Tab-separated table of C-alpha atoms in Angstrom:
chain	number	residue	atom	x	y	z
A	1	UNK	CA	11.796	75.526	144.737
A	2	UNK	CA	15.531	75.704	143.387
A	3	UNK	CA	18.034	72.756	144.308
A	4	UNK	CA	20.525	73.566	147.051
A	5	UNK	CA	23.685	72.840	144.823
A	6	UNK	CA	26.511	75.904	145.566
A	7	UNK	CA	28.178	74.977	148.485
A	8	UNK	CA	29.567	77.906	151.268
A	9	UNK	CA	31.708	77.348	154.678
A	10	UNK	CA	31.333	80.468	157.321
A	11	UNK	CA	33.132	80.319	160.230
A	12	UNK	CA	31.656	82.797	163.043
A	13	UNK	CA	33.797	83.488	166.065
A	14	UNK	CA	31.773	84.352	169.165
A	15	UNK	CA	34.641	86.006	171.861
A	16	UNK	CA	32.452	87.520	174.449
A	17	UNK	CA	29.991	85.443	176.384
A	18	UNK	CA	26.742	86.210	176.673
A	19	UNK	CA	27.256	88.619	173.330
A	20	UNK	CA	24.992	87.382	169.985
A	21	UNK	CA	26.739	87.124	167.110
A	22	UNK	CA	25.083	87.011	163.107
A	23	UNK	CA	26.509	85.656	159.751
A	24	UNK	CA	24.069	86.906	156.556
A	25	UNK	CA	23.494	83.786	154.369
A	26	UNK	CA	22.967	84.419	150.671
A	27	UNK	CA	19.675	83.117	150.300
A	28	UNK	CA	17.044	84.102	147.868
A	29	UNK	CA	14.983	80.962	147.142
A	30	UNK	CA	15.467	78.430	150.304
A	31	UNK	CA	18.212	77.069	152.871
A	32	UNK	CA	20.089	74.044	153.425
A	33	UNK	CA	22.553	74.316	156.252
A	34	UNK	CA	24.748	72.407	158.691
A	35	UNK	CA	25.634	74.086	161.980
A	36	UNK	CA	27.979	72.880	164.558
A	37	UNK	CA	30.565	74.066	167.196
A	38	UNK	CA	34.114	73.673	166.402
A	39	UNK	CA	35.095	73.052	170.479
A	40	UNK	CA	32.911	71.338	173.320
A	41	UNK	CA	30.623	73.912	174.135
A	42	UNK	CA	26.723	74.672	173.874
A	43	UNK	CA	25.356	77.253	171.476
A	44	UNK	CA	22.940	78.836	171.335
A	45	UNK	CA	21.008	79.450	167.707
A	46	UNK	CA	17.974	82.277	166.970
A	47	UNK	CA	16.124	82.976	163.464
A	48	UNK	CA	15.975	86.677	164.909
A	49	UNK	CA	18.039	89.627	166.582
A	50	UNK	CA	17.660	89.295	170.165
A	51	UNK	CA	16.390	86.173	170.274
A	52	UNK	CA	19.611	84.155	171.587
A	53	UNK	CA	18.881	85.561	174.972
A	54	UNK	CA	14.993	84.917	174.932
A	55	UNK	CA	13.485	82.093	172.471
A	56	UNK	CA	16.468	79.811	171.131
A	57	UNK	CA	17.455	76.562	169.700
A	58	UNK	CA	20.585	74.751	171.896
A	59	UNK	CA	22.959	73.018	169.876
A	60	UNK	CA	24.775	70.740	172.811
A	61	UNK	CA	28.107	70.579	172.986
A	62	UNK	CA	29.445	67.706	170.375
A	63	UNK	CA	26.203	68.075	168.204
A	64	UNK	CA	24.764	69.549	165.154
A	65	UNK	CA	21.796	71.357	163.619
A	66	UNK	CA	20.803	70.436	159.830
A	67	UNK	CA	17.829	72.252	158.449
A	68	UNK	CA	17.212	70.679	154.798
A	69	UNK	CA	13.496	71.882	153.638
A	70	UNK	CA	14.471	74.655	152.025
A	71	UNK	CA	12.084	77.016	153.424
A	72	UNK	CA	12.739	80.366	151.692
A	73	UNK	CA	13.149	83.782	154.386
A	74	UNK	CA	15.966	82.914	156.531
A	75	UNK	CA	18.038	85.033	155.796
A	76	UNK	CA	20.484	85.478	158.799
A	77	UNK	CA	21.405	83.003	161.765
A	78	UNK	CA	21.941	84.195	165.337
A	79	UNK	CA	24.662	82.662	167.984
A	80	UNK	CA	25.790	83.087	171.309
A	81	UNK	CA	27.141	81.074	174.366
A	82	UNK	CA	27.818	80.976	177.599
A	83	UNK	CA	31.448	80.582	177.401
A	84	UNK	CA	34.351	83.358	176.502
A	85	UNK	CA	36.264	82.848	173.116
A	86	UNK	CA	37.584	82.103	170.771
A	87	UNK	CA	34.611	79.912	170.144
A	88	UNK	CA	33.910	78.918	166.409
A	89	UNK	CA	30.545	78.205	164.744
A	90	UNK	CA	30.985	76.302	161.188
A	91	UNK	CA	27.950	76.321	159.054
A	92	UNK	CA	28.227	74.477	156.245
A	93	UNK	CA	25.490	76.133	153.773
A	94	UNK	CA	24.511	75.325	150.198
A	95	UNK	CA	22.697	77.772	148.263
């Protein structure tokens, strides 16, 4: 497995509730990611289109999601919430 060691910051607005949102990650050989809401508000986090309205992860409002076992094959994250924009997802990623 290759060391996570090149850093990248996305910032994903979600402006329509209810609406998923995706950000691409540039992964070939394994993930190591932060993901958090900029304001107080839930979100809600899939591995797979279509997913953020049927079998999802919550991030609570205030919290955040690390993933660090650089499992290779996730290739895209999924977001939506409940509440109407501008609401920001940061993901701090390293590659």
């Amino acid at each position: 497995m290759a060391v996570a060691n090149v850093p990248f910051i996305y910032n994903v607005t979600l402006t329509t509730a209810g609406t998923e949102y995706s950000q691409s990650l540039n992964s070939l050989y394994g993930n190591t990611f932060t993901v958090q809401c900029r304001q107080g508000v839930d979100i809600r986090m899939a591995f797979s289109s279509g997913a953020t309205s049927t079998t999802y992860f919550t991030i609570p409002a205030g919290s955040s999601y690390t993933f660090d076992k650089g499992i290779a094959g996730i290739k895209t994250l999924y977001f939506q919430c409940a509440t109407a924009g501008p609401v920001t997802v940061e993901i701090l990623y390293f590659e």
